[in-house]
Coordinates of C-alpha atoms in Angstrom, one line a residue:
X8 CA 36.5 130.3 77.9
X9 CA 35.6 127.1 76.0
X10 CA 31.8 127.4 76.9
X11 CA 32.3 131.2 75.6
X12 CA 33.2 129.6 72.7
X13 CA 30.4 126.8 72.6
X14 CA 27.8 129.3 72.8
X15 CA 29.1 131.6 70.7
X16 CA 29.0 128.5 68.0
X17 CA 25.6 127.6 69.3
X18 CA 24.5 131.2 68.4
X19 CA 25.7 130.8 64.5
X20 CA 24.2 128.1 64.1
X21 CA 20.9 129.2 65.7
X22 CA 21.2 132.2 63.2
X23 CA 22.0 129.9 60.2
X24 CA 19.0 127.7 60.7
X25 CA 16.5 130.9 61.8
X26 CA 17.5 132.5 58.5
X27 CA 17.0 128.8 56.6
X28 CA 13.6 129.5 58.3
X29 CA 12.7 132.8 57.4
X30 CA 13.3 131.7 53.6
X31 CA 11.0 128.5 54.0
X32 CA 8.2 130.4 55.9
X33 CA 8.4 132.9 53.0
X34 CA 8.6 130.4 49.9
X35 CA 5.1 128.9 52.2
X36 CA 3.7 132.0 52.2
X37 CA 3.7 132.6 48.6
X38 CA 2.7 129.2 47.7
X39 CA -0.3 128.5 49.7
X40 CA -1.5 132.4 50.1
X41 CA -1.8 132.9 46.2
X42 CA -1.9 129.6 44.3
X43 CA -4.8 129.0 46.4
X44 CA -6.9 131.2 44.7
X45 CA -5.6 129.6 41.3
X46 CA -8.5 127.1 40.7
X47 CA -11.2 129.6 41.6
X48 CA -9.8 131.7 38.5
X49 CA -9.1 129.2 35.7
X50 CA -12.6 127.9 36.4
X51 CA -14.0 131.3 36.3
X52 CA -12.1 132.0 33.1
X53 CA -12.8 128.2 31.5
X54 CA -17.2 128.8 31.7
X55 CA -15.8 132.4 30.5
X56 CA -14.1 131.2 27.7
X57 CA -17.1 128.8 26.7
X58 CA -19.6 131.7 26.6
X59 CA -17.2 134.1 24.9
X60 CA -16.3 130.9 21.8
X61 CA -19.9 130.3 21.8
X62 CA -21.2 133.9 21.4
X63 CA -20.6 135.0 17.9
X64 CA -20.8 138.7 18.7
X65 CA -17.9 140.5 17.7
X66 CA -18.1 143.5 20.6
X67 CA -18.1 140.7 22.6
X68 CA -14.7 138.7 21.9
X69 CA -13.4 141.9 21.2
X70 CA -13.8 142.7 25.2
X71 CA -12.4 139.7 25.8
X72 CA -9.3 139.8 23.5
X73 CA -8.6 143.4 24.8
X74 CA -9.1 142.3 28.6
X75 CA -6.8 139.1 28.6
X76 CA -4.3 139.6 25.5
X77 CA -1.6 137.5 26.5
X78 CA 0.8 139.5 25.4
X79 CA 0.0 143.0 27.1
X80 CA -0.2 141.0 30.2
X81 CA 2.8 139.0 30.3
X82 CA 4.9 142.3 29.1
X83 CA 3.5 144.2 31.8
X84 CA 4.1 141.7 34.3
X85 CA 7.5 141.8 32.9
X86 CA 7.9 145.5 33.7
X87 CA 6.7 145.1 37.1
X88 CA 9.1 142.8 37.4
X89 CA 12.2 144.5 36.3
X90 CA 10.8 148.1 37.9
X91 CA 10.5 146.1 41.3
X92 CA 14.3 145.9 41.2
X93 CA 14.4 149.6 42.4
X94 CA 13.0 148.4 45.6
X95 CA 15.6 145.1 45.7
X96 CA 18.3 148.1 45.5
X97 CA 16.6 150.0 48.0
X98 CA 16.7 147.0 50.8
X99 CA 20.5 146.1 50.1
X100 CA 21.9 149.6 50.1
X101 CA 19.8 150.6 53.0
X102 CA 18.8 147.2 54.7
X103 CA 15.7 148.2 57.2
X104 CA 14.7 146.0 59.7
X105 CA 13.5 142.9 58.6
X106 CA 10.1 143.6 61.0
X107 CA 9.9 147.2 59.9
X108 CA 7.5 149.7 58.2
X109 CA 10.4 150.6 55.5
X110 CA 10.8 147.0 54.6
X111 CA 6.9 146.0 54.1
X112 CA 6.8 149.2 51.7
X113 CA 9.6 147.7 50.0
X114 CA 8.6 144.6 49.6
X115 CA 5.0 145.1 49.3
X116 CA 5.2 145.3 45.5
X117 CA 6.9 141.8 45.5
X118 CA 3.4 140.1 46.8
X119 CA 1.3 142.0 44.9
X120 CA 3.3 141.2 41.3
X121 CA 2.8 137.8 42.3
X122 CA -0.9 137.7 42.9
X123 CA -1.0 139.2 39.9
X124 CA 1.0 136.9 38.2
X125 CA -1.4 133.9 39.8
X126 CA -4.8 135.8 38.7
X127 CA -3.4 136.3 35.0
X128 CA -2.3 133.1 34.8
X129 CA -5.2 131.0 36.1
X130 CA -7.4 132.8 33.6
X131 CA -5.1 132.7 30.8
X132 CA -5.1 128.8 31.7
X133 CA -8.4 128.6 32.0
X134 CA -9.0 129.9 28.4
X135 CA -6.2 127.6 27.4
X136 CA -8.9 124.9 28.8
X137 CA -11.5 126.2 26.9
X138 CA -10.2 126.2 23.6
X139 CA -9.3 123.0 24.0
X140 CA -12.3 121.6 24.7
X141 CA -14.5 123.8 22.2
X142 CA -12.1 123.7 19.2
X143 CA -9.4 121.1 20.0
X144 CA -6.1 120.7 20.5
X145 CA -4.7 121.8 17.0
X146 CA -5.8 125.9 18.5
X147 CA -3.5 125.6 20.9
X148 CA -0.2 126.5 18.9
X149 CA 3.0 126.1 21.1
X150 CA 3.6 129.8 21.6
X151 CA 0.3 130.1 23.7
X152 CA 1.0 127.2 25.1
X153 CA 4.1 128.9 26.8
X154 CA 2.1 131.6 28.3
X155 CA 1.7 130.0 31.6
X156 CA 5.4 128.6 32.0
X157 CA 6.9 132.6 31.2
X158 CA 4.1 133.8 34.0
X159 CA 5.3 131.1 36.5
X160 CA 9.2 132.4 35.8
X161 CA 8.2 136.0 36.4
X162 CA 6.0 134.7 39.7
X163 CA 9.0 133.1 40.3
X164 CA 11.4 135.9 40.1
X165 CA 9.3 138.2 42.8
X166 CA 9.4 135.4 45.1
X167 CA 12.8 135.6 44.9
X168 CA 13.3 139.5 45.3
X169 CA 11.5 138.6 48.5
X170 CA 13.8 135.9 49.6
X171 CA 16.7 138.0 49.0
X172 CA 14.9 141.2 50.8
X173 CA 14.2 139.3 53.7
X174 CA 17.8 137.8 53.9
X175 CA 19.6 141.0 53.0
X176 CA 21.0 141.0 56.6
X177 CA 23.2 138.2 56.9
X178 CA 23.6 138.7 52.9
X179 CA 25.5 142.0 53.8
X180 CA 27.4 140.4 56.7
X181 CA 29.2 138.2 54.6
X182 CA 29.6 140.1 51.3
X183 CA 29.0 144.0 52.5
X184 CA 31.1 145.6 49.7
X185 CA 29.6 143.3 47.0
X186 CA 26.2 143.9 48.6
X187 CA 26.7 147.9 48.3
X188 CA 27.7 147.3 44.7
X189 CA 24.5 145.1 43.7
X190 CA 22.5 148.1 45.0
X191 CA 23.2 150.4 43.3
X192 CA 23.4 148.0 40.4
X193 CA 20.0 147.6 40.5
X194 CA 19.1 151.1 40.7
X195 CA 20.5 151.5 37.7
X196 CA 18.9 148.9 36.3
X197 CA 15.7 150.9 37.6
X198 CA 16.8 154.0 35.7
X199 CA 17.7 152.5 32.0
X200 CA 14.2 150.5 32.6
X201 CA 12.0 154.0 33.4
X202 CA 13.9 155.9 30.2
X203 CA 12.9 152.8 28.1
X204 CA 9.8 152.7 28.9
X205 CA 9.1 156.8 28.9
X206 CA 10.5 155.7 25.1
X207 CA 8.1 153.5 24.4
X208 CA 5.4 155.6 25.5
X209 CA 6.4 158.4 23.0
X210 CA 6.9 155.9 20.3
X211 CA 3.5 154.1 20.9
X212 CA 4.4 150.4 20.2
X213 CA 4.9 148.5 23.1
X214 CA 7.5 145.9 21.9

């Protein structure tokens, strides 16, 4: 009976520190898969930014404003971010396997909002680079400047939809009813988010 009860305390622990690892491995993941690819992108956007300052054609920096508007991009991200939350909802009301088809679907768009987060904010910080070397630091107003942190928060909130996705197990085990709830929180949060933005497509300014 008491070495029932030693392995039985052996096994929660072994589950505590296997979900401590699934969280690390996953924070590892994101780190070194996508930030990896930041310098190749800020260099390509600094030489980018060079030509485009240099070049006085309008067409030109008019290609380049419309391609990388800050704004457009961060608010989209944003979007992604908060329509990703009907998948969150999905994994805590239904929690699929953690090694399962239904649960790389769901978390698929987790990885990819964060690459895209890395790719727009290397070249936004690469064109950051450029204006401070071709024009000086007086450009560079403290608004833009804050372009890359609110990318890194939103980079930062789908790496931790995936944390929670990937811990949704033992999250339900302890807090089941309160996990149920969350869920279908979040769809909700889904819903309001897709009539806003069907409103702000029939209005025409996205604000």
């Amino acid at each position: 009976m008491k070495k029932f009860k030693k392995e039985k305390k052996g096994f929660v622990i072994g589950g505590e520190e296997a979900s401590s690892l699934v969280r690390f491995e996953t924070w590892k993941k994101a780190i070194c898969a996508e930030f990896f690819s930041a310098p190749f992108f800020i260099v390509w956007a600094f030489f980018i930014g060079l030509l485009a300052n240099s070049v006085e054609s309008e067409l030109l920096n008019s290609f380049f404003f419309n391609a990388l508007a800050e704004g457009v991009a961060i608010k989209s991200l944003m979007l992604m971010l908060v329509l990703s939350t009907f998948n969150l909802g999905c994994v805590f009301i239904f929690n699929p396997k953690s090694e399962g088809r239904m649960m790389k679907v769901l978390c698929s768009p987790f990885s990819v909002g964060r690459a895209i987060c890395v790719a727009t904010g290397a070249n936004i910080l690469g064109i950051l680079i450029a204006m401070f070397v071709s024009e000086g630091p007086s450009t560079i107003t403290g608004q833009v400047a804050m372009m890359p942190i609110s990318i890194v928060l939103i980079w930062a909130g789908f790496a931790a939809f995936e944390i929670f996705s990937v811990d949704c197990a033992a999250f339900r085990n302890e807090m089941r009813h309160w996990a149920i709830f969350s869920g279908h929180l979040l769809l909700a949060v889904f819903g309001i988010s897709i009539h806003y933005t069907y409103r702000v497509i029939l209005s025409g300014v996205f604000s």
